Coordinates of N, CA and C in Angstrom, one line a residue:
X178 N -3.1 -94.2 -142.3 CA -2.8 -95.3 -141.3 C -3.0 -96.6 -142.1
X179 N -2.1 -97.4 -142.1 CA -2.3 -98.8 -142.7 C -1.7 -99.8 -141.7
X180 N -2.2 -101.0 -141.8 CA -1.7 -102.1 -141.0 C -2.0 -103.4 -141.6
X181 N -1.6 -104.5 -141.0 CA -1.9 -105.8 -141.6 C -2.9 -106.5 -140.8
X182 N -3.4 -105.9 -139.7 CA -4.4 -106.6 -138.9 C -5.7 -106.4 -139.6
X183 N -6.4 -107.4 -140.1 CA -7.6 -107.3 -140.8 C -8.8 -106.9 -139.8
X184 N -9.7 -106.1 -140.4 CA -10.9 -105.7 -139.5 C -11.6 -106.9 -139.0
X185 N -11.6 -108.0 -139.8 CA -12.3 -109.2 -139.3 C -11.8 -109.7 -138.0
X186 N -10.5 -109.6 -137.8 CA -9.8 -110.0 -136.6 C -10.3 -109.2 -135.4
X187 N -10.5 -107.9 -135.7 CA -11.0 -107.0 -134.6 C -12.5 -107.3 -134.3
X188 N -13.2 -107.8 -135.3 CA -14.6 -108.1 -135.0 C -14.8 -109.4 -134.2
X189 N -13.8 -110.3 -134.4 CA -13.9 -111.6 -133.7 C -13.6 -111.5 -132.2
X190 N -12.6 -110.6 -131.9 CA -12.2 -110.5 -130.5 C -11.1 -109.5 -130.2
X191 N -10.6 -109.5 -129.1 CA -9.5 -108.6 -128.7 C -8.3 -108.8 -129.6
X192 N -7.7 -107.7 -130.0 CA -6.5 -107.7 -130.8 C -5.6 -106.8 -130.0
X193 N -4.4 -107.3 -129.6 CA -3.5 -106.5 -128.7 C -2.7 -105.6 -129.6
X194 N -2.4 -104.4 -129.1 CA -1.5 -103.5 -129.7 C -0.4 -103.2 -128.8
X195 N 0.7 -102.8 -129.3 CA 1.8 -102.4 -128.5 C 2.5 -101.2 -129.3
X196 N 2.7 -100.1 -128.7 CA 3.3 -99.0 -129.3 C 4.8 -99.1 -129.1
X197 N 5.6 -98.9 -130.2 CA 7.0 -99.1 -130.1 C 7.7 -97.8 -130.7
X198 N 8.9 -97.6 -130.3 CA 9.7 -96.5 -130.8 C 10.0 -96.6 -132.3
X199 N 10.4 -97.8 -132.7 CA 10.8 -98.0 -134.1 C 9.9 -99.1 -134.7
X200 N 9.8 -99.1 -136.0 CA 9.0 -100.1 -136.7 C 9.4 -101.5 -136.4
X201 N 8.4 -102.3 -136.2 CA 8.6 -103.8 -136.0 C 7.5 -104.5 -136.9
X202 N 7.9 -105.6 -137.4 CA 7.0 -106.4 -138.2 C 5.9 -106.9 -137.3
X203 N 4.6 -106.8 -137.8 CA 3.5 -107.3 -137.0 C 3.2 -108.7 -137.4
X204 N 3.2 -109.6 -136.5 CA 2.9 -111.0 -136.9 C 1.5 -111.2 -137.4
X205 N 1.3 -112.0 -138.4 CA 0.0 -112.2 -139.0 C -1.0 -112.7 -138.0
X206 N -2.3 -112.3 -138.1 CA -3.4 -112.7 -137.2 C -4.1 -113.8 -138.0
X207 N -3.9 -115.1 -137.6 CA -4.5 -116.2 -138.3 C -5.7 -116.8 -137.6
X208 N -5.7 -116.7 -136.3 CA -6.7 -117.4 -135.5 C -8.1 -116.9 -135.7
X209 N -8.3 -115.7 -136.2 CA -9.6 -115.2 -136.5 C -10.4 -116.0 -137.5
X210 N -9.6 -116.7 -138.4 CA -10.3 -117.5 -139.4 C -11.0 -118.7 -138.8
X211 N -10.6 -119.1 -137.6 CA -11.3 -120.2 -136.9 C -12.7 -119.8 -136.6
X212 N -13.1 -118.5 -136.6 CA -14.4 -118.0 -136.3 C -15.2 -117.6 -137.5
X213 N -14.7 -118.1 -138.7 CA -15.4 -117.8 -139.9 C -16.2 -119.0 -140.4
X214 N -17.5 -118.8 -140.7 CA -18.3 -119.8 -141.2 C -18.4 -119.6 -142.8
X215 N -17.7 -120.4 -143.5 CA -17.7 -120.2 -145.0 C -19.1 -120.3 -145.6
X216 N -19.9 -121.3 -145.2 CA -21.2 -121.5 -145.8 C -22.1 -120.2 -145.6
X217 N -22.1 -119.7 -144.3 CA -22.9 -118.5 -144.0 C -22.2 -117.2 -144.4
X218 N -20.9 -117.3 -144.6 CA -20.1 -116.1 -144.9 C -20.2 -115.1 -143.7
X219 N -20.0 -115.7 -142.5 CA -20.1 -114.9 -141.3 C -18.9 -115.1 -140.4
X220 N -18.5 -114.0 -139.7 CA -17.5 -114.0 -138.6 C -18.3 -113.9 -137.3
X221 N -18.0 -114.8 -136.4 CA -18.7 -114.8 -135.1 C -17.7 -114.5 -134.1
X222 N -18.0 -113.5 -133.2 CA -17.0 -113.1 -132.1 C -16.8 -114.3 -131.2
X223 N -15.7 -114.1 -130.4 CA -15.3 -115.2 -129.4 C -16.4 -115.3 -128.4
X224 N -17.2 -114.3 -128.1 CA -18.2 -114.3 -127.1 C -19.5 -114.8 -127.7
X225 N -19.6 -114.8 -129.1 CA -20.9 -115.2 -129.7 C -21.9 -114.1 -129.8
X226 N -21.6 -112.9 -129.2 CA -22.5 -111.8 -129.1 C -22.5 -110.9 -130.4
X227 N -21.5 -111.1 -131.2 CA -21.4 -110.2 -132.4 C -21.2 -111.1 -133.6
X228 N -22.0 -110.9 -134.7 CA -21.9 -111.7 -135.9 C -21.8 -110.7 -137.1
X229 N -20.8 -110.8 -137.9 CA -20.6 -110.0 -139.0 C -20.8 -110.8 -140.3
X230 N -21.9 -110.5 -141.0 CA -22.2 -111.2 -142.2 C -21.5 -110.4 -143.4
X231 N -20.6 -111.0 -144.1 CA -19.8 -110.3 -145.1 C -20.3 -110.6 -146.5
X232 N -21.5 -111.2 -146.7 CA -22.1 -111.4 -148.0 C -22.5 -110.1 -148.6
X233 N -22.4 -109.9 -149.9 CA -22.8 -108.7 -150.6 C -22.2 -107.5 -149.9
X234 N -23.1 -106.6 -149.5 CA -22.7 -105.3 -148.9 C -22.5 -105.5 -147.4
X235 N -23.1 -106.5 -146.8 CA -22.8 -106.9 -145.4 C -23.7 -106.2 -144.4
X236 N -23.7 -106.8 -143.2 CA -24.4 -106.3 -142.0 C -23.9 -107.0 -140.8
X237 N -24.2 -106.5 -139.6 CA -23.8 -107.2 -138.4 C -25.0 -107.2 -137.4
X238 N -25.0 -108.2 -136.6 CA -26.0 -108.3 -135.5 C -25.2 -108.4 -134.2
X239 N -25.9 -107.9 -133.1 CA -25.4 -108.0 -131.8 C -26.5 -108.6 -130.9
X240 N -26.1 -109.4 -130.0 CA -27.0 -110.1 -129.1 C -26.4 -110.2 -127.7
X241 N -26.7 -109.3 -126.8 CA -26.3 -109.3 -125.5 C -27.5 -109.5 -124.6
X242 N -27.3 -109.7 -123.3 CA -28.5 -109.9 -122.5 C -29.4 -108.6 -122.4
X243 N -28.8 -107.4 -122.5 CA -29.6 -106.2 -122.3 C -29.8 -105.4 -123.6
X244 N -29.2 -105.8 -124.7 CA -29.3 -105.1 -126.0 C -29.2 -106.1 -127.1
X245 N -29.9 -105.7 -128.2 CA -29.9 -106.4 -129.5 C -29.7 -105.3 -130.6
X246 N -29.1 -105.7 -131.7 CA -28.9 -104.8 -132.8 C -28.8 -105.5 -134.1
X247 N -29.2 -104.8 -135.1 CA -29.0 -105.2 -136.5 C -28.6 -104.0 -137.3
X248 N -27.4 -104.0 -137.9 CA -26.9 -102.8 -138.6 C -26.4 -103.2 -139.9
X249 N -26.9 -102.5 -141.0 CA -26.3 -102.7 -142.3 C -27.3 -103.0 -143.4
X250 N -26.8 -103.7 -144.4 CA -27.6 -103.9 -145.6 C -28.3 -105.3 -145.4
X251 N -29.4 -105.3 -144.8 CA -30.1 -106.6 -144.5 C -31.6 -106.6 -144.9
X252 N -31.9 -105.8 -145.9 CA -33.3 -105.7 -146.3 C -33.9 -107.1 -146.8
X253 N -35.1 -107.4 -146.3 CA -35.8 -108.6 -146.7 C -35.3 -109.8 -145.9
X254 N -34.3 -109.7 -145.1 CA -33.9 -110.9 -144.3 C -34.5 -110.9 -142.9
X255 N -35.0 -112.0 -142.5 CA -35.5 -112.1 -141.1 C -34.3 -112.5 -140.3
X256 N -33.9 -111.7 -139.3 CA -32.8 -111.9 -138.5 C -33.2 -112.4 -137.1
X257 N -32.6 -113.4 -136.6 CA -32.9 -113.9 -135.2 C -31.9 -113.2 -134.3
X258 N -32.5 -112.4 -133.3 CA -31.7 -111.7 -132.3 C -32.1 -112.3 -131.0
X259 N -31.7 -113.6 -130.7 CA -32.2 -114.3 -129.5 C -33.6 -114.7 -129.8
X260 N -34.5 -114.4 -128.9 CA -35.9 -114.7 -129.1 C -36.7 -113.6 -129.7
X261 N -36.0 -112.6 -130.3 CA -36.6 -111.5 -131.0 C -36.3 -111.6 -132.5
X262 N -37.2 -111.4 -133.3 CA -37.0 -111.5 -134.8 C -37.2 -110.1 -135.4
X263 N -36.3 -109.7 -136.3 CA -36.3 -108.4 -137.0 C -36.2 -108.6 -138.5
X264 N -37.0 -107.8 -139.2 CA -36.9 -107.9 -140.7 C -37.1 -106.4 -141.2
X265 N -36.1 -106.0 -141.9 CA -36.1 -104.7 -142.5 C -36.8 -104.9 -143.9
X266 N -37.8 -104.1 -144.1 CA -38.5 -104.2 -145.4 C -37.6 -103.8 -146.6
X267 N -38.0 -104.2 -147.7 CA -37.1 -104.1 -148.9 C -36.9 -102.6 -149.4
X268 N -37.8 -101.7 -149.0 CA -37.6 -100.3 -149.5 C -36.5 -99.6 -148.9
X269 N -35.9 -100.1 -147.8 CA -34.8 -99.6 -147.1 C -33.6 -100.5 -147.3
X270 N -32.6 -100.1 -148.1 CA -31.5 -101.0 -148.3 C -30.6 -101.1 -147.0
X271 N -30.6 -100.0 -146.3 CA -29.7 -100.0 -145.1 C -30.5 -99.4 -143.9
X272 N -30.2 -99.9 -142.7 CA -30.8 -99.3 -141.5 C -30.1 -99.8 -140.3
X273 N -30.3 -99.1 -139.2 CA -29.8 -99.4 -137.9 C -30.9 -99.6 -136.9
X274 N -31.0 -100.8 -136.3 CA -32.0 -101.1 -135.3 C -31.3 -101.5 -134.0
X275 N -31.6 -100.7 -133.0 CA -31.1 -101.0 -131.6 C -32.3 -101.2 -130.7
X276 N -32.2 -102.3 -129.9 CA -33.3 -102.5 -128.9 C -32.5 -102.7 -127.6
X277 N -32.9 -101.9 -126.6 CA -32.1 -101.9 -125.3 C -33.1 -101.9 -124.1
X278 N -32.8 -102.7 -123.1 CA -33.6 -102.6 -121.9 C -33.3 -101.3 -121.2
X279 N -34.4 -100.7 -120.7 CA -34.3 -99.4 -120.0 C -34.2 -99.6 -118.5
X280 N -34.1 -100.9 -118.0 CA -34.0 -101.2 -116.6 C -32.6 -101.7 -116.4
X281 N -31.8 -100.9 -115.6 CA -30.4 -101.2 -115.4 C -30.2 -102.7 -114.9
X282 N -29.4 -103.4 -115.6 CA -29.1 -104.8 -115.1 C -30.2 -105.8 -115.4
X283 N -31.3 -105.4 -116.0 CA -32.4 -106.3 -116.3 C -32.4 -106.7 -117.8
X284 N -32.3 -108.0 -118.1 CA -32.2 -108.4 -119.5 C -33.5 -108.1 -120.3
X285 N -33.3 -108.1 -121.6 CA -34.5 -107.9 -122.5 C -35.5 -109.0 -122.3
X286 N -35.1 -110.2 -121.9 CA -36.0 -111.2 -121.7 C -36.9 -111.0 -120.5
X287 N -36.5 -110.1 -119.5 CA -37.2 -109.9 -118.3 C -37.7 -108.5 -118.1
X288 N -37.2 -107.5 -118.9 CA -37.5 -106.1 -118.7 C -39.0 -105.8 -119.0
X289 N -39.5 -104.8 -118.3 CA -40.9 -104.3 -118.6 C -40.8 -103.0 -119.5
X290 N -39.6 -102.5 -119.7 CA -39.4 -101.3 -120.5 C -38.2 -101.4 -121.4
X291 N -38.3 -101.1 -122.6 CA -37.2 -101.2 -123.6 C -37.3 -100.0 -124.6
X292 N -36.3 -99.7 -125.2 CA -36.2 -98.6 -126.2 C -35.8 -99.2 -127.5
X293 N -36.6 -98.9 -128.6 CA -36.2 -99.3 -130.0 C -35.8 -98.0 -130.7
X294 N -34.6 -98.1 -131.3 CA -34.2 -97.0 -132.1 C -34.0 -97.6 -133.5
X295 N -34.7 -96.9 -134.5 CA -34.7 -97.4 -135.9 C -34.4 -96.2 -136.8
X296 N -33.3 -96.3 -137.4 CA -32.9 -95.1 -138.3 C -32.2 -95.6 -139.5
X297 N -32.3 -94.9 -140.6 CA -31.6 -95.2 -141.8 C -30.8 -94.0 -142.2
X298 N -30.7 -93.7 -143.5 CA -29.9 -92.6 -144.0 C -30.4 -91.2 -143.5
X299 N -29.5 -90.4 -143.2 CA -29.9 -89.0 -142.7 C -28.8 -88.0 -143.3
X300 N -29.3 -86.9 -143.8 CA -28.4 -85.9 -144.3 C -29.0 -84.5 -144.1
X301 N -28.1 -83.5 -144.0 CA -28.6 -82.1 -143.9 C -29.2 -81.8 -145.3
X302 N -30.0 -80.8 -145.3 CA -30.6 -80.3 -146.6 C -29.4 -79.7 -147.3
X303 N -29.3 -80.1 -148.6 CA -28.2 -79.6 -149.4 C -26.8 -80.2 -149.3
X304 N -26.8 -81.2 -148.4 CA -25.5 -81.9 -148.2 C -25.2 -82.8 -149.4
X305 N -23.9 -82.8 -149.8 CA -23.5 -83.6 -150.9 C -22.1 -84.2 -150.8
X306 N -21.9 -85.3 -151.5 CA -20.6 -86.0 -151.5 C -20.0 -86.0 -152.9
X307 N -18.8 -86.4 -153.0 CA -18.2 -86.5 -154.4 C -18.8 -87.7 -155.1
X308 N -18.3 -88.0 -156.3 CA -18.9 -89.1 -157.1 C -18.6 -90.5 -156.5
X309 N -17.7 -90.6 -155.7 CA -17.4 -91.9 -155.0 C -18.0 -92.0 -153.6
X310 N -18.7 -91.0 -153.2 CA -19.4 -90.9 -151.9 C -18.4 -91.1 -150.8
X311 N -17.1 -90.7 -151.0 CA -16.1 -90.8 -150.0 C -15.6 -89.5 -149.4
X312 N -16.0 -88.4 -150.0 CA -15.6 -87.1 -149.5 C -16.8 -86.1 -149.5
X313 N -17.0 -85.5 -148.3 CA -18.0 -84.5 -148.2 C -17.7 -83.3 -149.0
X314 N -18.6 -82.9 -149.9 CA -18.4 -81.7 -150.7 C -19.1 -80.5 -150.1
X315 N -20.3 -80.7 -149.6 CA -21.0 -79.6 -149.0 C -21.7 -80.1 -147.8
X316 N -21.5 -79.4 -146.6 CA -22.1 -79.9 -145.4 C -23.6 -79.7 -145.3
X317 N -24.2 -78.8 -146.1 CA -25.6 -78.5 -146.1 C -26.0 -77.7 -144.8
X318 N -27.3 -77.7 -144.5 CA -27.8 -77.0 -143.4 C -29.1 -77.6 -142.9
X319 N -29.6 -77.1 -141.8 CA -30.9 -77.6 -141.3 C -32.0 -77.3 -142.3
X320 N -33.0 -78.1 -142.3 CA -33.3 -79.2 -141.4 C -32.6 -80.5 -141.9
X321 N -32.4 -81.4 -140.9 CA -31.9 -82.8 -141.2 C -33.0 -83.6 -141.9
X322 N -32.7 -84.2 -143.0 CA -33.6 -85.0 -143.7 C -33.3 -86.5 -143.4
X323 N -34.4 -87.2 -142.9 CA -34.2 -88.6 -142.5 C -35.1 -89.5 -143.3
X324 N -34.5 -90.6 -143.8 CA -35.2 -91.6 -144.5 C -36.1 -92.4 -143.6
X325 N -37.4 -92.4 -143.8 CA -38.2 -93.3 -142.9 C -37.9 -94.8 -143.1
X326 N -38.0 -95.5 -142.0 CA -37.6 -96.9 -142.0 C -38.9 -97.7 -141.9
X327 N -39.0 -98.8 -142.7 CA -40.1 -99.7 -142.5 C -39.5 -101.1 -142.2
X328 N -39.9 -101.6 -141.0 CA -39.4 -102.8 -140.5 C -40.4 -103.5 -139.6
X329 N -40.2 -104.8 -139.4 CA -41.1 -105.6 -138.5 C -40.3 -106.2 -137.4
X330 N -40.8 -106.1 -136.2 CA -40.2 -106.6 -135.0 C -41.1 -107.6 -134.3
X331 N -40.7 -108.8 -134.2 CA -41.5 -109.8 -133.5 C -41.0 -110.0 -132.1
X332 N -41.8 -109.7 -131.1 CA -41.4 -109.9 -129.7 C -41.8 -111.2 -129.1
X333 N -41.1 -111.7 -128.1 CA -41.5 -113.0 -127.6 C -42.7 -113.1 -126.7
X334 N -43.2 -111.9 -126.3 CA -44.4 -111.9 -125.4 C -45.2 -110.6 -125.7
X335 N -46.4 -110.6 -125.3 CA -47.2 -109.4 -125.5 C -46.6 -108.1 -125.0
X336 N -46.7 -107.0 -125.7 CA -46.1 -105.7 -125.3 C -46.9 -104.6 -125.9
X337 N -46.6 -103.4 -125.3 CA -47.2 -102.2 -125.8 C -46.0 -101.4 -126.4
X338 N -46.2 -100.9 -127.7 CA -45.1 -100.2 -128.3 C -45.6 -98.8 -128.5
X339 N -45.0 -97.8 -127.8 CA -45.4 -96.4 -127.9 C -44.5 -95.7 -128.9
X340 N -45.1 -94.8 -129.6 CA -44.4 -93.9 -130.5 C -43.8 -92.8 -129.6
X341 N -42.5 -92.5 -129.7 CA -41.8 -91.5 -128.9 C -41.4 -90.3 -129.8
X342 N -41.3 -89.2 -129.2 CA -40.8 -88.0 -130.0 C -39.3 -88.0 -130.0
X343 N -38.7 -86.9 -130.5 CA -37.2 -86.8 -130.6 C -36.6 -86.7 -129.3
X344 N -37.3 -86.4 -128.2 CA -36.8 -86.4 -126.9 C -37.0 -87.6 -126.1
X345 N -37.7 -88.6 -126.7 CA -37.9 -89.9 -126.1 C -39.2 -89.9 -125.2
X346 N -40.0 -88.8 -125.4 CA -41.3 -88.7 -124.7 C -42.4 -89.4 -125.5
X347 N -43.4 -90.0 -124.8 CA -44.5 -90.6 -125.4 C -45.4 -89.5 -126.1
X348 N -45.8 -89.9 -127.3 CA -46.7 -89.0 -128.1 C -48.1 -89.2 -127.9
X349 N -48.5 -90.3 -127.3 CA -49.9 -90.7 -127.2 C -50.3 -91.7 -128.2
X350 N -49.4 -92.0 -129.2 CA -49.7 -93.0 -130.2 C -49.1 -94.3 -129.9
X351 N -49.7 -95.4 -130.3 CA -49.2 -96.7 -130.1 C -49.2 -97.5 -131.4
X352 N -48.3 -98.4 -131.5 CA -48.3 -99.3 -132.6 C -49.0 -100.6 -132.2
X353 N -50.0 -101.0 -132.9 CA -50.7 -102.2 -132.5 C -50.1 -103.4 -133.1
X354 N -50.0 -104.5 -132.4 CA -49.4 -105.7 -132.9 C -50.2 -106.4 -133.9
X355 N -49.6 -107.1 -134.9 CA -50.3 -108.0 -135.8 C -50.3 -109.3 -135.1
X356 N -50.8 -110.3 -135.7 CA -50.8 -111.7 -135.2 C -49.3 -112.1 -134.8
X357 N -49.2 -112.7 -133.6 CA -47.9 -113.3 -133.2 C -47.0 -112.2 -132.7
X358 N -47.5 -111.2 -132.1 CA -46.7 -110.1 -131.5 C -45.7 -109.5 -132.5
X359 N -46.2 -109.3 -133.7 CA -45.3 -108.6 -134.8 C -45.8 -107.2 -134.8
X360 N -44.8 -106.3 -134.7 CA -45.1 -104.9 -134.8 C -44.5 -104.3 -136.1
X361 N -45.3 -103.6 -136.9 CA -44.8 -103.0 -138.1 C -44.5 -101.5 -137.8
X362 N -43.2 -101.3 -137.8 CA -42.7 -99.9 -137.5 C -42.4 -99.3 -138.9
X363 N -43.3 -98.4 -139.4 CA -43.2 -98.0 -140.8 C -42.7 -96.6 -141.1
X364 N -42.3 -95.9 -140.1 CA -41.7 -94.6 -140.3 C -42.8 -93.5 -140.6
X365 N -44.1 -93.9 -140.7 CA -45.1 -92.9 -141.0 C -45.4 -91.9 -139.8
X366 N -44.8 -92.3 -138.6 CA -45.0 -91.5 -137.4 C -44.0 -90.4 -137.2
X367 N -43.0 -90.4 -138.1 CA -42.0 -89.4 -138.1 C -41.1 -89.5 -136.9
X368 N -40.8 -90.7 -136.5 CA -39.9 -90.9 -135.3 C -38.9 -91.9 -135.6
X369 N -37.8 -92.0 -134.8 CA -36.9 -93.1 -134.8 C -36.9 -93.8 -133.5
X370 N -37.7 -93.4 -132.5 CA -37.8 -94.0 -131.2 C -39.2 -94.6 -130.9
X371 N -39.1 -95.8 -130.3 CA -40.4 -96.5 -129.9 C -40.2 -97.1 -128.6

């Protein structure tokens, strides 16, 4: 499948499609460049809730009332996700961090319960790809091997951060905050959920 609609246009906002019986030339999508900040090398969505940083290997952030996210190659950068700050430590080049309110319709600014999901690379035992890492050569088998993630999350108000198991149940362990409501989630607890 090929097309002339750049992925950046789809990151910025809605891109309309129309299925036709015969080939028709697709008009170029130019207005997405209005949402590009050259200095920051970022595309910002029309809603402002999604920012795609295209520097180096890239990452994106999401900021909605009930969820925040940072996904990609952002090691060592402190990212502002509204009033929440996130920094992936340098030993993890890539990670996915999702923070979501667990109370339906209640924003992260007001919720009393939220879920943090923090995950990096994961592969089956014995799984392998070709030299270009573009084609799966061997699917491998259980157990799933997961890279531990080390990151810091600064919350806007005092909170308790519980370590959860793979089912989302509390393990009885808590992460204690450092000064300024900074929580160091270091992967030593063998979980991706907090």
